[in-house]
Short mmCIF file of C-alpha atoms in Angstrom, two decimals:
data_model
loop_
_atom_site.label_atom_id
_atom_site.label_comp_id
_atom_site.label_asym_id
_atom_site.label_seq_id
_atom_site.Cartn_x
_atom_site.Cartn_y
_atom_site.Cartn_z
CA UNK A 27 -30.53 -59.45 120.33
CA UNK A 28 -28.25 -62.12 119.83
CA UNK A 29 -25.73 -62.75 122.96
CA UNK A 30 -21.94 -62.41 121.69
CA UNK A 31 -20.45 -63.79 124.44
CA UNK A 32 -18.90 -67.36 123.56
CA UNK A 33 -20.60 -70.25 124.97
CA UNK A 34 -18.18 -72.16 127.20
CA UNK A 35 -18.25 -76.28 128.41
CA UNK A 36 -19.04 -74.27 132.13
CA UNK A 37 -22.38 -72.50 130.30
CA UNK A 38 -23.38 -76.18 129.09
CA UNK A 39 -22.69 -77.68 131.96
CA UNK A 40 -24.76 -75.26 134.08
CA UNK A 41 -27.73 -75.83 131.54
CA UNK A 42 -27.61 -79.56 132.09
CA UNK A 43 -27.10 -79.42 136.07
CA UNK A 44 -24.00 -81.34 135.09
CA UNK A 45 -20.00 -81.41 136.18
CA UNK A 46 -17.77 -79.63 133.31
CA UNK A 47 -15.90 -82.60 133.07
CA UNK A 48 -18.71 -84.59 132.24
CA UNK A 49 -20.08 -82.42 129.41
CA UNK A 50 -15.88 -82.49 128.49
CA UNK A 51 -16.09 -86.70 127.97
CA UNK A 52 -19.29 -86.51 126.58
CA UNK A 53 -18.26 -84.18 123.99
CA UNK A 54 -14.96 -86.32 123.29
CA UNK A 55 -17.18 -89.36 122.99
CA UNK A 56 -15.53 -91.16 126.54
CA UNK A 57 -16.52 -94.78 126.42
CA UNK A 58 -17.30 -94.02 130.11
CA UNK A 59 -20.22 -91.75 129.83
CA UNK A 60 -24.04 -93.11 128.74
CA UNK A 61 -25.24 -92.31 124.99
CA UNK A 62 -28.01 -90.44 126.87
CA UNK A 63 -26.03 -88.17 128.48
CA UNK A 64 -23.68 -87.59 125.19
CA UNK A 65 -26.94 -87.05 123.09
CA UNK A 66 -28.25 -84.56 125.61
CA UNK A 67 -25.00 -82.47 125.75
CA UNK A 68 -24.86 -82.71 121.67
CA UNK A 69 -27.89 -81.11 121.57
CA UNK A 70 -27.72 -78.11 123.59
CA UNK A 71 -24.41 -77.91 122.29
CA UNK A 72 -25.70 -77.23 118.82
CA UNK A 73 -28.54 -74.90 119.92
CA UNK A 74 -26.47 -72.84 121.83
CA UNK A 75 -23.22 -72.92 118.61
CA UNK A 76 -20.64 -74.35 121.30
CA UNK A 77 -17.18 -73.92 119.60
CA UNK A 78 -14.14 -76.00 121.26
CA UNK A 79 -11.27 -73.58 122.39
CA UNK A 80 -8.51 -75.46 120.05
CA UNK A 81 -5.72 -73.36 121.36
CA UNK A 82 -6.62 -74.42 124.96
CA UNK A 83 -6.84 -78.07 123.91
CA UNK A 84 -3.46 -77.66 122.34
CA UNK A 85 -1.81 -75.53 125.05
CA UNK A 86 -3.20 -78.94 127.51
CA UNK A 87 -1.25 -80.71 125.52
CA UNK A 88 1.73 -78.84 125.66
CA UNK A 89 1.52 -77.54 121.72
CA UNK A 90 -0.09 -74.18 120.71
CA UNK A 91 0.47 -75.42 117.00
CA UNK A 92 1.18 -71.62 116.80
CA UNK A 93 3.95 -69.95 114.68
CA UNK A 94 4.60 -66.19 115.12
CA UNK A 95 5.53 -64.16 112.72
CA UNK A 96 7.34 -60.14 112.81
CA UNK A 97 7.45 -58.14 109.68
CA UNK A 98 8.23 -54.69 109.35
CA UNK A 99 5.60 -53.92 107.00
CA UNK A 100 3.34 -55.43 105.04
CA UNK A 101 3.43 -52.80 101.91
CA UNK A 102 4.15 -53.48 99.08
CA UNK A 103 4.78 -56.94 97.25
CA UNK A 104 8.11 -58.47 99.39
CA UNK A 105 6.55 -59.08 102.85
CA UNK A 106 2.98 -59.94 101.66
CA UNK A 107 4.57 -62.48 99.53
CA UNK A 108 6.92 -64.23 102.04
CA UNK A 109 3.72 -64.31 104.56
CA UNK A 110 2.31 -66.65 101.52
CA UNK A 111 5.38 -68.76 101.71
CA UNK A 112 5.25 -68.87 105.44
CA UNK A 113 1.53 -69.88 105.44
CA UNK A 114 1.11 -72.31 103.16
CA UNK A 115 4.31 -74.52 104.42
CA UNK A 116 3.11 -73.83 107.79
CA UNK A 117 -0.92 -74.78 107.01
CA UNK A 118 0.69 -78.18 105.58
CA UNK A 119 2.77 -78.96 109.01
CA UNK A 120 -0.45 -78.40 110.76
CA UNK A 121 0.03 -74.91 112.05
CA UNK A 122 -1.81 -71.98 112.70
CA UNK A 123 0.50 -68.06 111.69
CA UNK A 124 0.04 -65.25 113.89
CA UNK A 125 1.54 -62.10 112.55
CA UNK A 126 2.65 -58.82 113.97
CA UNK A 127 3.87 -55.44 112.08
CA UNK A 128 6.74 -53.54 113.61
CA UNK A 129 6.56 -50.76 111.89
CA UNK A 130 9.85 -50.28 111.40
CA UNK A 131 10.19 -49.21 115.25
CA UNK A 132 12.06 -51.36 117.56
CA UNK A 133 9.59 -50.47 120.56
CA UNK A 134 7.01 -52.25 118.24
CA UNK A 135 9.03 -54.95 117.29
CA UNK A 136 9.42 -55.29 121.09
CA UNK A 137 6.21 -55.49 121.87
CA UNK A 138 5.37 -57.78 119.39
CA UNK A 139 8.06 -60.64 120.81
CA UNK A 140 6.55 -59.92 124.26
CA UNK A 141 2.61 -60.57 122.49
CA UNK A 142 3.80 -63.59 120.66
CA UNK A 143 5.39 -65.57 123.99
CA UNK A 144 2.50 -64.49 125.78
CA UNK A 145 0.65 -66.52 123.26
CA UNK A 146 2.76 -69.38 123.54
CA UNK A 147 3.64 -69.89 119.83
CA UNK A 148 5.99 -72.36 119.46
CA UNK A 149 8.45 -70.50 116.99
CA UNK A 150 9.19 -67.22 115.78
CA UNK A 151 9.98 -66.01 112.25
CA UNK A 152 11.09 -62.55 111.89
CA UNK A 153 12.53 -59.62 109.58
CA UNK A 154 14.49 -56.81 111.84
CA UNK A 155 13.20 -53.56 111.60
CA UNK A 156 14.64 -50.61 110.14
CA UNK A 157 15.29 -49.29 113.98
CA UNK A 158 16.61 -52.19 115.06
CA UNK A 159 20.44 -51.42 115.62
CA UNK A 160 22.59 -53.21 118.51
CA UNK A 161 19.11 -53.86 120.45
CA UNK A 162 18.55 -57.31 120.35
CA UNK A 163 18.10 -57.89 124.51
CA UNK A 164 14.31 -59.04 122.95
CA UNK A 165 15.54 -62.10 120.89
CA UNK A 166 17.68 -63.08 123.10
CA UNK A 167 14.36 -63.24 125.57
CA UNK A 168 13.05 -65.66 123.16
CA UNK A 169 16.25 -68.19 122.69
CA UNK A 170 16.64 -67.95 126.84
CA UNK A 171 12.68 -69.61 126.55
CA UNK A 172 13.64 -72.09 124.54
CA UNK A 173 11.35 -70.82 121.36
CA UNK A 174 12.73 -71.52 118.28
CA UNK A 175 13.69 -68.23 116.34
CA UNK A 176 14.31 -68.15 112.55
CA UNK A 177 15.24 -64.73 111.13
CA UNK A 178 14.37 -63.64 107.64
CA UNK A 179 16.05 -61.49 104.94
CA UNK A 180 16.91 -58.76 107.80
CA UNK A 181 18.52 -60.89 110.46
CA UNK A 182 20.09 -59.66 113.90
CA UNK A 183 23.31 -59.71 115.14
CA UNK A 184 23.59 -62.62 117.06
CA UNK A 185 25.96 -65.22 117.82
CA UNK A 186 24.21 -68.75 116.10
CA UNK A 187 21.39 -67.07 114.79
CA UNK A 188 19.01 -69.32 112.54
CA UNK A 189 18.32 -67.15 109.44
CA UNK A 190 16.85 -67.41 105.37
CA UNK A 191 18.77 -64.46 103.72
CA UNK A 192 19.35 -63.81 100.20
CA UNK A 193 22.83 -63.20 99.05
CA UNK A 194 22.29 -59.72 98.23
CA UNK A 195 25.91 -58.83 97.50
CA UNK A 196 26.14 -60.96 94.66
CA UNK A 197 22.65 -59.73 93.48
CA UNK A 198 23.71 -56.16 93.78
CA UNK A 199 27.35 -56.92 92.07
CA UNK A 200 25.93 -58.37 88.94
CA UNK A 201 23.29 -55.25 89.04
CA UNK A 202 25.81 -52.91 88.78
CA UNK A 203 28.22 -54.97 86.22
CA UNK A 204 25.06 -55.45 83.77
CA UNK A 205 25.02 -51.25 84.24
CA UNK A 206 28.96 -51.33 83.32
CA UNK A 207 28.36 -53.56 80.27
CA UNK A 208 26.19 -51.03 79.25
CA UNK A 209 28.72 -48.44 79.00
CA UNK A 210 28.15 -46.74 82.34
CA UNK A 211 31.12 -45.71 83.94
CA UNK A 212 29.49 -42.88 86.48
CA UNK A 213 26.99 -45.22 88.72
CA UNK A 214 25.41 -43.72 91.90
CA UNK A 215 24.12 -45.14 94.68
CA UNK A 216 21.33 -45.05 96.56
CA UNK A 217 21.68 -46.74 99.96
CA UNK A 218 19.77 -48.33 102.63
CA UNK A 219 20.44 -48.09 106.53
CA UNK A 220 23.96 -49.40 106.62
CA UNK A 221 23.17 -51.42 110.29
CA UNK A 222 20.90 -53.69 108.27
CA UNK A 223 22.33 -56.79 106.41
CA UNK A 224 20.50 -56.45 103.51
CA UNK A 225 21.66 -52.81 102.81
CA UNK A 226 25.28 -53.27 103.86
CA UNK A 227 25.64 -56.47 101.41
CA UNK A 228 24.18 -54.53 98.36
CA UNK A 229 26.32 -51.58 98.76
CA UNK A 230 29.64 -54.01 99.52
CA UNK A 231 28.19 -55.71 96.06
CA UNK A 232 28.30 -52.05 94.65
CA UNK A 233 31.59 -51.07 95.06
CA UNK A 234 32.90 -54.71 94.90
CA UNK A 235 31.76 -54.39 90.93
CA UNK A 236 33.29 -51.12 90.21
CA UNK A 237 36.54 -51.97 92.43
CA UNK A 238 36.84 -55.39 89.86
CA UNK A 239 36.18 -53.22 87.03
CA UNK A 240 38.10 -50.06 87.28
CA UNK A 241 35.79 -47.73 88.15
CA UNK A 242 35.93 -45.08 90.82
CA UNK A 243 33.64 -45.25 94.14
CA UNK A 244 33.05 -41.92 94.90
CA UNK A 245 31.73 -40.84 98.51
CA UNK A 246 29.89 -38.08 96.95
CA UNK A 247 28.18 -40.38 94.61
CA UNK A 248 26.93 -42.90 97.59
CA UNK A 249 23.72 -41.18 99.27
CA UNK A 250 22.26 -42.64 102.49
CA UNK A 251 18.61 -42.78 102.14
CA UNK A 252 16.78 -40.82 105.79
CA UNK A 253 13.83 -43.53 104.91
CA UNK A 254 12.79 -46.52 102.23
CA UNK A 255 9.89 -44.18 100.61
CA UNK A 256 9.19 -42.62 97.76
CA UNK A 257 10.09 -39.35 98.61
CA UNK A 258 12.97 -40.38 99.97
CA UNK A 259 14.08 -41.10 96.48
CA UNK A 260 12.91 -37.98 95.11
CA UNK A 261 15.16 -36.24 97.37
CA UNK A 262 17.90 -38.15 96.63
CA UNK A 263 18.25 -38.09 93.09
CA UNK A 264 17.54 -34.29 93.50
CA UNK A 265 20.61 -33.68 95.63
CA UNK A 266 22.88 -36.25 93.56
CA UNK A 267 21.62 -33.97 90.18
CA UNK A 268 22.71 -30.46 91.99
CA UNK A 269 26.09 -31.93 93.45
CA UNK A 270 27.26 -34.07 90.17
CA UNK A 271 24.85 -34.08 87.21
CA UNK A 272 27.46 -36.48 85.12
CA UNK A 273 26.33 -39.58 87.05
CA UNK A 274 25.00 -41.74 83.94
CA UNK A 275 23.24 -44.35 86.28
CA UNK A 276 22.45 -45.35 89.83
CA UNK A 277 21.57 -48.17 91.71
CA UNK A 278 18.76 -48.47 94.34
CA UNK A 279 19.27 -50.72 97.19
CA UNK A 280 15.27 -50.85 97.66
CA UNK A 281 12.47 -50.27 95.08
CA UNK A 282 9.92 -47.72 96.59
CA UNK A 283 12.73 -44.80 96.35
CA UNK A 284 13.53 -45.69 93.23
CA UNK A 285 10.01 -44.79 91.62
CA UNK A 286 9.90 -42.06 93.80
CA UNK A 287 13.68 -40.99 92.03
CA UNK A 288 12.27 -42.27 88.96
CA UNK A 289 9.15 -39.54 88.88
CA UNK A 290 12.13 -36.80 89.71
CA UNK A 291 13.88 -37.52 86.51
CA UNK A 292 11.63 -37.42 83.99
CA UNK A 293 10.20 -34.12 85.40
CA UNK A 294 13.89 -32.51 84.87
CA UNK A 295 13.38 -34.00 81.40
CA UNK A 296 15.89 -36.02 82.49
CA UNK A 297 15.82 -39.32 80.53
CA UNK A 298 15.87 -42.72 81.53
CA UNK A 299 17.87 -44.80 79.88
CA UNK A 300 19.22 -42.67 77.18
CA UNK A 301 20.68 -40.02 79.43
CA UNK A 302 20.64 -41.93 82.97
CA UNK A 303 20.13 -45.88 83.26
CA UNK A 304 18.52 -47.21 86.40
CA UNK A 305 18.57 -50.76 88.46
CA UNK A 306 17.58 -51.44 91.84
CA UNK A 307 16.06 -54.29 94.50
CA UNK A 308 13.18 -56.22 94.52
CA UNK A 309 11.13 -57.41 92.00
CA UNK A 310 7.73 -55.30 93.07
CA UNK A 311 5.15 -55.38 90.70
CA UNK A 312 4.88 -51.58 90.26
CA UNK A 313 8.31 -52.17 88.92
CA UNK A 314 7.19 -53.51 85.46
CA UNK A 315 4.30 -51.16 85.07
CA UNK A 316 6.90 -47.73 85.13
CA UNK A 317 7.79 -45.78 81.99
CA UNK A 318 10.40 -46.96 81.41
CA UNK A 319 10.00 -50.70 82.96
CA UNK A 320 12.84 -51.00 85.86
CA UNK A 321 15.60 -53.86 85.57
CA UNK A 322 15.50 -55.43 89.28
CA UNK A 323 16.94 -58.13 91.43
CA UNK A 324 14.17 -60.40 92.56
CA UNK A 325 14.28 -61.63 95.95
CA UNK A 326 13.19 -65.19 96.07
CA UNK A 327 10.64 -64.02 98.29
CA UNK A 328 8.03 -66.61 98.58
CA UNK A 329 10.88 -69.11 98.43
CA UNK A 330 11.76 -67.37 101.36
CA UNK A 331 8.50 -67.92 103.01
CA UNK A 332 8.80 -71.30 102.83
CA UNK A 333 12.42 -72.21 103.18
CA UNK A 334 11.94 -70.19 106.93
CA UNK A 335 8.89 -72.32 108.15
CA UNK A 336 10.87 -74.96 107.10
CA UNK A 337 14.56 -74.48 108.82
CA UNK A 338 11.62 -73.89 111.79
CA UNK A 339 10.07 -77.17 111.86
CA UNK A 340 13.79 -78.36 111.64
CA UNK A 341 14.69 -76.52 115.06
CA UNK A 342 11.20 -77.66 116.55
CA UNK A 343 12.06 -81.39 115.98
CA UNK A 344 15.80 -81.63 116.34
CA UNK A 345 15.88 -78.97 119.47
CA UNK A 346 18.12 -76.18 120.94
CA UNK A 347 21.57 -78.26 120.08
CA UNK A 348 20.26 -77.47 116.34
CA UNK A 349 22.00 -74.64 115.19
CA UNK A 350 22.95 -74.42 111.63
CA UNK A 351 23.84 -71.53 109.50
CA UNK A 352 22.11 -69.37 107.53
CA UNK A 353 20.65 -70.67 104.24
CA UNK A 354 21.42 -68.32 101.26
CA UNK A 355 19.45 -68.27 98.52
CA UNK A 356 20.49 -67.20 95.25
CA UNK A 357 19.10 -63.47 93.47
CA UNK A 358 18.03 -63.51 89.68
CA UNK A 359 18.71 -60.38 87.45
CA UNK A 360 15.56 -58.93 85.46
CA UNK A 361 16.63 -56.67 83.16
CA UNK A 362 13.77 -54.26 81.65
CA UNK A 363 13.73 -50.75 79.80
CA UNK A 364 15.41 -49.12 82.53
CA UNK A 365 19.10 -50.16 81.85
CA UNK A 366 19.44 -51.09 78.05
CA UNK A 367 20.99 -48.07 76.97
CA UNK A 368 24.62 -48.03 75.93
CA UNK A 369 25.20 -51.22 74.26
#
């Protein structure tokens, strides 16, 4: 059987009746060691598939060429996508990703900051979890280290924060006044967890649009979402049909629910647009495969990706005095099937 355990500079060095730091030059080709000697450790080198430790070469050096990463999820298209972003800015610069999953629990999310300075990254990129509410003793952990920390699309409360954010308000405000162009007048919402930027920006984009275009913003007609899943949005839509069955369209703040609300409707016979138009957040690609396709707000999101590693490698070469403010990037309106109804 073939011995798994990893064959160290100590194992070759043992083999040879050699110091370590011998078989160390002769591996890095010192001018100070004979060609004998180099040819020798080479050789059982290669027999014995000796792999250098490159994170303990860089950590000697005083550079994991590390960057962490904290997403809440990785369902679904958004996160998956802005991890392609991250990498492939961050594989040009040189550096290696490690990624963590939160879950959506702030314990996680927790752990994962403590697992990522344990590894010595050199930065941290991360989205707050759903959980996350005034607890942000962790990040502040991080900026007290001197790591460079670059939030993402969900970004903490905190005083100088580096972050890459889209400017959901404005992408939820021209959602909603594409729905009033099309003759809605009665538009629900479905909301996200209100401590979270991206939620509380596209329901102030909400009402902002029917405040600028006469409309009224019912309470009753604004329902708080328990959890970003399908049946979350099944429930929702449920309860907004028993309380006030006029509502003639809604607005998601987050795409899973709104399939989930989606599949609700056309069981009541409910139908979409004709009787009820629909828009929501982000451009997932289940979202152009419903019946009826769904008119969406895309989220830049490998853009995102990338424009995070970079502000990053900004704050890694220009330092802790580097503190700019967040970079917004700009939504785009796709509109499908789902709202073309009244015009």
């Amino acid at each position: 059987m073939a011995n798994s355990k990893r064959t160290s500079i100590a194992d070759l060095a043992r083999q040879l009746n050699i110091s370590p730091s011998t078989v160390s030059r002769a591996l890095a080709d010192h001018e100070g060691i004979s060609e004998a000697t180099k040819d020798r450790v080479r050789k059982l080198a290669q027999e014995l598939h000796y792999r250098p430790n490159q994170l303990a070469a860089a950590l000697r050096k005083g550079h994991s060429k590390t960057l962490g990463v904290i997403v809440p999820h990785i369902r679904g298209y958004f996160f998956p996508a802005v991890m392609n972003g991250i990498e492939k800015i961050a594989s040009r610069a040189g550096f290696n990703v490690m990624m963590c999953q939160s879950n959506e629990e702030l314990r996680r999310e927790q752990q994962n900051v403590d697992t990522l300075l344990a590894a010595q990254v050199e930065g941290i990129l991360v989205s707050l979890s759903a959980t996350t509410h005034d607890e942000v003793q962790h990040f502040e952990q991080v900026r007290q280290q001197g790591t460079p920390l670059v939030f993402f699309d969900r970004m903490a409360d905190l005083p100088g924060s580096s972050a890459v954010i889209l400017d959901d308000f404005q992408g939820a405000y021209r959602a909603v006044t594409h729905l009033i162009e099309q003759g809605c007048t009665r538009i629900a919402h479905l909301a996200g967890p209100q401590h979270l930027n991206t939620s509380r920006n596209r329901y102030l984009g909400y009402a902002e649009a029917l405040r600028a275009h006469g409309l009224p913003l019912k309470e009753e007609w604004v329902y708080d979402l328990p959890a970003l899943t399908h049946d979350a949005g099944r429930l929702a839509i449920e309860h907004l049909l028993a309380m006030d069955n006029s509502i003639d369209a809604f607005f998601a703040a987050y795409a899973i629910p709104t399939v989930g609300a989606l599949e609700l409707l056309q069981e009541r016979g409910v139908r979409v647009p004709q009787d009820l138009a629909v828009a929501c957040f982000s451009n997932e690609p289940f979202t152009n495969m419903t019946q009826p396709r769904l008119t969406v707000v895309d989220q830049r999101a490998e853009q995102m990706g990338e424009t995070a590693v970079q502000l990053l490698l900004q704050l890694l070469k220009r330092g802790p005095s580097y503190s700019p403010p967040p970079l917004v990037l700009k939504p785009e309106l796709i509109v499908r099937a789902s709202s073309l109804h009244k015009a």
